[in-house]
Amino acid sequence: MIKLFNTLSRKKEVFKPLKGKKVGLYTCGLTVYNYAHIGNLRTYLFEDILRKTLEYFGYKVKQVMNITDVGHLTSDADSGEDKMQKAIIREGLDMSKESLLILADKYTKTFKENLNDLNILEPQVWCKATEHIDDMITFIKLIISHGFAYETEDAVYFDTIKYADYPKLARLDICGMEPGKRVELGTKKNPTDFALWLKAVGKNKNHIMLWDSPWGMGFPGWHIECSTLSTKYLGKQFDIHCGGIDHIPVHHTNERAQSYGAFSVEPVKYWLHGAFLVIDKSKMAKSQGNFITLRNVKEKGYSPLDLRYLYLTAHYRKTLNFSWPSLAFAQESYTKLKEFILRLLDYKEIKGNENVVKMTEELKLKFDKAISDDLNIPKALSYIFDFIKEINGLMDKKEGLPTEEIGDTIFAFDKVLGLKLDQVKEGEVPDEIQHLITEREEARLAGDFKKSDQIRDKLKSEGVELKDTENGTKVKIKK
Ligand code: AMP
Ligand code: ZN
């Protein structure tokens, strides 16, 4: 029995998919106007853990992720410029559709590389906003035909007052939002109304990406893409919708309203939201300029899987404060885990030991219980480390151990953890260490001996010894 915290009810609920063991999962994708920062990546990692946990328990997950390449304005509501157009100016490109496509391709490609580096599974369906404009227009027409939207001179707006349940997901205080002096209504009827389609007039006159529609030339609002794409690929009702907590009050609230407006059903059974990655107490955000990318992490000598490990140590609903020392600490613990696997695989005393067989079975029960309890990975990891401590002690005493059972159990856990533990074989060099060795080799060939020595010292401190021979660099990993 898996329990998940549903934002809609603010409770942990027993997870029961709509159709047997099949799960439809929609995860809001990236707005591809810049590199993903490691805050964004924390959310994608939480979603990956969710998917892997469901698969571990035998569910068949169909995951859909959009790529936002139009319509996301600098405020999550309807004001400001299109983020993609702002990026064109930032990168000194000419204002054209071609530039937008180049930008979107560049950042989508890097985003997918980031996911791969972090061992995050790609969704089965990727869908780009700009390739689904006709679907969005059809969707908006449906909403209008059900009386949930109205057209003004500058846009088609969703009429939030018509949907009595609108405040539920975010627990919004609508009364407290009555139009006051500081709320710019423009042509909207109510402060919470939001654009489904923005016309190419007024401040949006010079928008680059424009399409013809029943309401004239224009472009879709940001939220309509997720309603259209999720229901197109997963059906009018589907199981789980995820994103970061910043999406609760505007993006997901509006998405839920639109899908209801189109199909008159509650679109999503479980809404799951990941907490922020913060840095010095502020949310990591591109607009704040305080962001770190995966590339920065690698440049500092950490592997993406060190970062993955760090994220596993915090529950997805708890804010995580990023710092370099915390990443260093995560790297150390992760190395200990890998060293344990190496030691275990090399251990020779493999006579049975009934007690340890029992301990291993108990570990599995505890692991399964922890991850079923709203994905409590930190607890699951702490059980693994308690176990490792005991087994290391037994190995010190040269006791017989069921090494195969232990190895199989931990490799099975790794289907959820995604730390590539089954690739830490004896004699094999882990990815992140290989990455440092290559970097050192390049520095050495370029004559940068200061850098190459620094990398050698760093590796040494992690128990990796390098010996330069005529046949290349030999590597020895201390167990
Ligand atoms: P965006 O490209 O802005 O739509 O963001 C992509 C995903 O990253 C969304 O699910 C956001 O909720 C999430 N996100 C943005 N900033 C952070 C952060 N600092 N920590 C965790 N998730 C974030
Ligand atoms: Zn979305």
Short mmCIF file of N, CA and C in Angstrom, two decimals, residues 72-167:
data_model
loop_
_atom_site.label_atom_id
_atom_site.label_comp_id
_atom_site.label_asym_id
_atom_site.label_seq_id
_atom_site.Cartn_x
_atom_site.Cartn_y
_atom_site.Cartn_z
N HIS A 72 4.97 31.58 -21.78
CA HIS A 72 5.24 31.74 -20.35
C HIS A 72 5.79 33.16 -20.14
N LEU A 73 4.96 34.01 -19.56
CA LEU A 73 5.38 35.40 -19.38
C LEU A 73 6.20 35.56 -18.10
N THR A 74 6.88 36.67 -17.98
CA THR A 74 7.82 36.82 -16.85
C THR A 74 7.12 36.75 -15.50
N SER A 75 5.82 37.10 -15.47
CA SER A 75 5.09 36.77 -14.25
C SER A 75 4.31 35.51 -14.62
N ASP A 76 4.01 34.66 -13.61
CA ASP A 76 3.29 33.44 -13.95
C ASP A 76 1.86 33.74 -14.41
N ALA A 77 1.41 34.96 -14.11
CA ALA A 77 0.09 35.38 -14.58
C ALA A 77 0.25 35.99 -15.99
N ASP A 78 -0.56 36.98 -16.31
CA ASP A 78 -0.56 37.41 -17.71
C ASP A 78 0.21 38.69 -17.99
N SER A 79 1.03 39.10 -17.04
CA SER A 79 1.75 40.35 -17.31
C SER A 79 3.21 40.05 -17.64
N GLY A 80 3.89 41.07 -18.12
CA GLY A 80 5.31 40.90 -18.44
C GLY A 80 5.52 40.42 -19.86
N GLU A 81 6.82 40.20 -20.16
CA GLU A 81 7.16 39.77 -21.51
C GLU A 81 7.21 38.25 -21.58
N ASP A 82 7.20 37.73 -22.81
CA ASP A 82 7.39 36.30 -22.99
C ASP A 82 8.85 35.97 -22.63
N LYS A 83 9.03 34.95 -21.77
CA LYS A 83 10.39 34.63 -21.32
C LYS A 83 11.31 34.27 -22.49
N MET A 84 10.75 33.63 -23.51
CA MET A 84 11.57 33.23 -24.66
C MET A 84 12.08 34.47 -25.40
N GLN A 85 11.18 35.47 -25.56
CA GLN A 85 11.60 36.68 -26.28
C GLN A 85 12.65 37.46 -25.50
N LYS A 86 12.52 37.45 -24.19
CA LYS A 86 13.50 38.14 -23.36
C LYS A 86 14.88 37.48 -23.54
N ALA A 87 14.86 36.15 -23.68
CA ALA A 87 16.11 35.42 -23.83
C ALA A 87 16.81 35.74 -25.15
N ILE A 88 16.00 36.03 -26.18
CA ILE A 88 16.58 36.39 -27.48
C ILE A 88 17.40 37.66 -27.33
N ILE A 89 16.86 38.62 -26.59
CA ILE A 89 17.58 39.89 -26.38
C ILE A 89 18.84 39.60 -25.57
N ARG A 90 18.69 38.80 -24.52
CA ARG A 90 19.84 38.48 -23.66
C ARG A 90 20.98 37.85 -24.47
N GLU A 91 20.61 37.02 -25.43
CA GLU A 91 21.65 36.30 -26.18
C GLU A 91 22.05 37.03 -27.46
N GLY A 92 21.55 38.24 -27.66
CA GLY A 92 21.96 39.05 -28.81
C GLY A 92 21.54 38.46 -30.15
N LEU A 93 20.43 37.72 -30.17
CA LEU A 93 19.97 37.15 -31.45
C LEU A 93 18.97 38.11 -32.10
N ASP A 94 18.69 37.89 -33.38
CA ASP A 94 17.70 38.78 -33.99
C ASP A 94 16.30 38.26 -33.66
N MET A 95 15.37 39.23 -33.57
CA MET A 95 14.00 38.88 -33.16
C MET A 95 13.28 38.14 -34.27
N SER A 96 13.41 36.83 -34.29
CA SER A 96 12.73 36.07 -35.34
C SER A 96 12.30 34.72 -34.78
N LYS A 97 11.39 34.08 -35.52
CA LYS A 97 10.92 32.75 -35.13
C LYS A 97 12.09 31.77 -35.12
N GLU A 98 13.00 31.96 -36.09
CA GLU A 98 14.15 31.04 -36.19
C GLU A 98 14.97 31.10 -34.90
N SER A 99 15.20 32.33 -34.40
CA SER A 99 15.99 32.47 -33.17
C SER A 99 15.32 31.74 -32.03
N LEU A 100 13.99 31.85 -31.96
CA LEU A 100 13.27 31.18 -30.87
C LEU A 100 13.45 29.67 -30.96
N LEU A 101 13.37 29.16 -32.18
CA LEU A 101 13.52 27.70 -32.34
C LEU A 101 14.94 27.27 -31.97
N ILE A 102 15.92 28.09 -32.35
CA ILE A 102 17.32 27.76 -32.01
C ILE A 102 17.49 27.72 -30.50
N LEU A 103 16.94 28.75 -29.84
CA LEU A 103 17.04 28.81 -28.36
C LEU A 103 16.37 27.59 -27.72
N ALA A 104 15.14 27.33 -28.16
CA ALA A 104 14.38 26.22 -27.56
C ALA A 104 15.14 24.91 -27.75
N ASP A 105 15.68 24.71 -28.96
CA ASP A 105 16.42 23.45 -29.22
C ASP A 105 17.63 23.32 -28.33
N LYS A 106 18.37 24.45 -28.22
CA LYS A 106 19.61 24.43 -27.44
C LYS A 106 19.32 24.06 -25.98
N TYR A 107 18.33 24.72 -25.38
CA TYR A 107 18.08 24.47 -23.95
C TYR A 107 17.35 23.15 -23.71
N THR A 108 16.58 22.71 -24.71
CA THR A 108 15.92 21.40 -24.54
C THR A 108 16.98 20.30 -24.55
N LYS A 109 17.94 20.46 -25.46
CA LYS A 109 19.00 19.44 -25.59
C LYS A 109 19.78 19.34 -24.27
N THR A 110 20.17 20.49 -23.74
CA THR A 110 20.94 20.46 -22.49
C THR A 110 20.10 19.91 -21.35
N PHE A 111 18.82 20.25 -21.34
CA PHE A 111 17.93 19.75 -20.29
C PHE A 111 17.90 18.22 -20.32
N LYS A 112 17.77 17.67 -21.52
CA LYS A 112 17.73 16.20 -21.62
C LYS A 112 19.07 15.59 -21.19
N GLU A 113 20.17 16.28 -21.50
CA GLU A 113 21.49 15.78 -21.05
C GLU A 113 21.56 15.80 -19.52
N ASN A 114 21.01 16.87 -18.93
CA ASN A 114 20.99 16.97 -17.45
C ASN A 114 20.24 15.80 -16.84
N LEU A 115 19.08 15.49 -17.44
CA LEU A 115 18.26 14.39 -16.91
C LEU A 115 19.05 13.09 -16.99
N ASN A 116 19.68 12.88 -18.13
CA ASN A 116 20.46 11.66 -18.33
C ASN A 116 21.61 11.58 -17.34
N ASP A 117 22.31 12.69 -17.14
CA ASP A 117 23.44 12.73 -16.19
C ASP A 117 22.98 12.38 -14.77
N LEU A 118 21.77 12.82 -14.45
CA LEU A 118 21.27 12.57 -13.09
C LEU A 118 20.56 11.22 -12.98
N ASN A 119 20.63 10.45 -14.06
CA ASN A 119 19.97 9.14 -14.12
C ASN A 119 18.47 9.26 -13.87
N ILE A 120 17.90 10.31 -14.45
CA ILE A 120 16.44 10.52 -14.38
C ILE A 120 15.84 9.95 -15.67
N LEU A 121 14.83 9.10 -15.52
CA LEU A 121 14.21 8.49 -16.70
C LEU A 121 13.51 9.56 -17.52
N GLU A 122 13.63 9.44 -18.84
CA GLU A 122 12.89 10.39 -19.68
C GLU A 122 11.43 9.95 -19.75
N PRO A 123 10.51 10.90 -19.90
CA PRO A 123 9.10 10.49 -20.04
C PRO A 123 8.91 9.70 -21.34
N GLN A 124 7.87 8.90 -21.41
CA GLN A 124 7.60 8.20 -22.68
C GLN A 124 7.11 9.19 -23.73
N VAL A 125 6.45 10.26 -23.28
CA VAL A 125 5.95 11.26 -24.24
C VAL A 125 6.51 12.64 -23.90
N TRP A 126 7.24 13.21 -24.86
CA TRP A 126 7.66 14.61 -24.77
C TRP A 126 6.73 15.40 -25.67
N CYS A 127 6.27 16.56 -25.26
CA CYS A 127 5.43 17.33 -26.18
C CYS A 127 5.74 18.82 -26.06
N LYS A 128 5.93 19.42 -27.23
CA LYS A 128 6.28 20.85 -27.27
C LYS A 128 5.04 21.69 -27.44
N ALA A 129 4.96 22.80 -26.72
CA ALA A 129 3.79 23.67 -26.82
C ALA A 129 3.55 24.11 -28.26
N THR A 130 4.61 24.56 -28.95
CA THR A 130 4.40 25.12 -30.29
C THR A 130 3.93 24.08 -31.31
N GLU A 131 4.07 22.81 -30.97
CA GLU A 131 3.59 21.79 -31.92
C GLU A 131 2.15 21.37 -31.64
N HIS A 132 1.50 22.04 -30.68
CA HIS A 132 0.13 21.65 -30.32
C HIS A 132 -0.82 22.84 -30.27
N ILE A 133 -0.55 23.83 -31.10
CA ILE A 133 -1.39 25.04 -31.05
C ILE A 133 -2.83 24.72 -31.46
N ASP A 134 -3.00 23.89 -32.49
CA ASP A 134 -4.38 23.56 -32.93
C ASP A 134 -5.15 22.87 -31.80
N ASP A 135 -4.46 21.96 -31.10
CA ASP A 135 -5.12 21.27 -29.97
C ASP A 135 -5.54 22.28 -28.91
N MET A 136 -4.68 23.27 -28.67
CA MET A 136 -5.02 24.27 -27.64
C MET A 136 -6.22 25.10 -28.07
N ILE A 137 -6.27 25.45 -29.36
CA ILE A 137 -7.41 26.24 -29.85
C ILE A 137 -8.71 25.44 -29.67
N THR A 138 -8.65 24.16 -30.02
CA THR A 138 -9.84 23.30 -29.86
C THR A 138 -10.25 23.26 -28.38
N PHE A 139 -9.25 23.18 -27.51
CA PHE A 139 -9.51 23.11 -26.07
C PHE A 139 -10.20 24.39 -25.58
N ILE A 140 -9.67 25.52 -26.04
CA ILE A 140 -10.26 26.82 -25.61
C ILE A 140 -11.71 26.92 -26.09
N LYS A 141 -11.94 26.45 -27.33
CA LYS A 141 -13.32 26.50 -27.87
C LYS A 141 -14.26 25.70 -26.98
N LEU A 142 -13.78 24.55 -26.50
CA LEU A 142 -14.60 23.71 -25.61
C LEU A 142 -14.94 24.46 -24.33
N ILE A 143 -13.92 25.13 -23.77
CA ILE A 143 -14.15 25.88 -22.51
C ILE A 143 -15.19 26.98 -22.75
N ILE A 144 -15.04 27.68 -23.88
CA ILE A 144 -15.99 28.76 -24.19
C ILE A 144 -17.41 28.18 -24.35
N SER A 145 -17.49 27.03 -25.06
CA SER A 145 -18.82 26.46 -25.33
C SER A 145 -19.51 26.04 -24.03
N HIS A 146 -18.75 25.80 -22.98
CA HIS A 146 -19.36 25.44 -21.70
C HIS A 146 -19.59 26.65 -20.79
N GLY A 147 -19.34 27.83 -21.34
CA GLY A 147 -19.65 29.06 -20.60
C GLY A 147 -18.63 29.47 -19.55
N PHE A 148 -17.41 28.93 -19.66
CA PHE A 148 -16.40 29.25 -18.65
C PHE A 148 -15.40 30.32 -19.10
N ALA A 149 -15.62 30.90 -20.28
CA ALA A 149 -14.63 31.88 -20.74
C ALA A 149 -15.33 33.00 -21.49
N TYR A 150 -14.66 34.13 -21.61
CA TYR A 150 -15.21 35.27 -22.34
C TYR A 150 -14.10 35.97 -23.11
N GLU A 151 -14.50 36.62 -24.19
CA GLU A 151 -13.52 37.29 -25.04
C GLU A 151 -13.55 38.79 -24.78
N THR A 152 -12.39 39.41 -24.75
CA THR A 152 -12.33 40.87 -24.64
C THR A 152 -11.49 41.39 -25.81
N GLU A 153 -11.20 42.69 -25.79
CA GLU A 153 -10.43 43.21 -26.95
C GLU A 153 -9.00 42.69 -26.98
N ASP A 154 -8.44 42.27 -25.81
CA ASP A 154 -7.04 41.85 -25.86
C ASP A 154 -6.81 40.36 -25.59
N ALA A 155 -7.85 39.62 -25.19
CA ALA A 155 -7.60 38.21 -24.87
C ALA A 155 -8.90 37.42 -24.73
N VAL A 156 -8.73 36.10 -24.59
CA VAL A 156 -9.86 35.26 -24.15
C VAL A 156 -9.50 34.88 -22.72
N TYR A 157 -10.42 35.19 -21.78
CA TYR A 157 -10.12 34.92 -20.37
C TYR A 157 -10.98 33.80 -19.81
N PHE A 158 -10.42 33.06 -18.89
CA PHE A 158 -11.20 32.09 -18.12
C PHE A 158 -11.95 32.86 -17.05
N ASP A 159 -13.23 32.56 -16.89
CA ASP A 159 -14.05 33.27 -15.91
C ASP A 159 -14.05 32.48 -14.60
N THR A 160 -13.15 32.84 -13.71
CA THR A 160 -12.94 32.01 -12.52
C THR A 160 -14.15 31.98 -11.58
N ILE A 161 -14.98 33.01 -11.65
CA ILE A 161 -16.16 33.04 -10.77
C ILE A 161 -17.15 31.93 -11.15
N LYS A 162 -17.10 31.51 -12.42
CA LYS A 162 -18.03 30.46 -12.89
C LYS A 162 -17.66 29.09 -12.33
N TYR A 163 -16.45 28.96 -11.83
CA TYR A 163 -16.00 27.65 -11.33
C TYR A 163 -15.85 27.77 -9.81
N ALA A 164 -16.90 27.34 -9.12
CA ALA A 164 -16.96 27.57 -7.67
C ALA A 164 -15.81 26.91 -6.92
N ASP A 165 -15.28 25.84 -7.48
CA ASP A 165 -14.22 25.08 -6.81
C ASP A 165 -12.82 25.66 -7.08
N TYR A 166 -12.78 26.78 -7.79
CA TYR A 166 -11.48 27.34 -8.22
C TYR A 166 -10.45 27.48 -7.10
N PRO A 167 -10.84 27.96 -5.90
CA PRO A 167 -9.81 28.20 -4.87
C PRO A 167 -9.26 26.95 -4.20
#
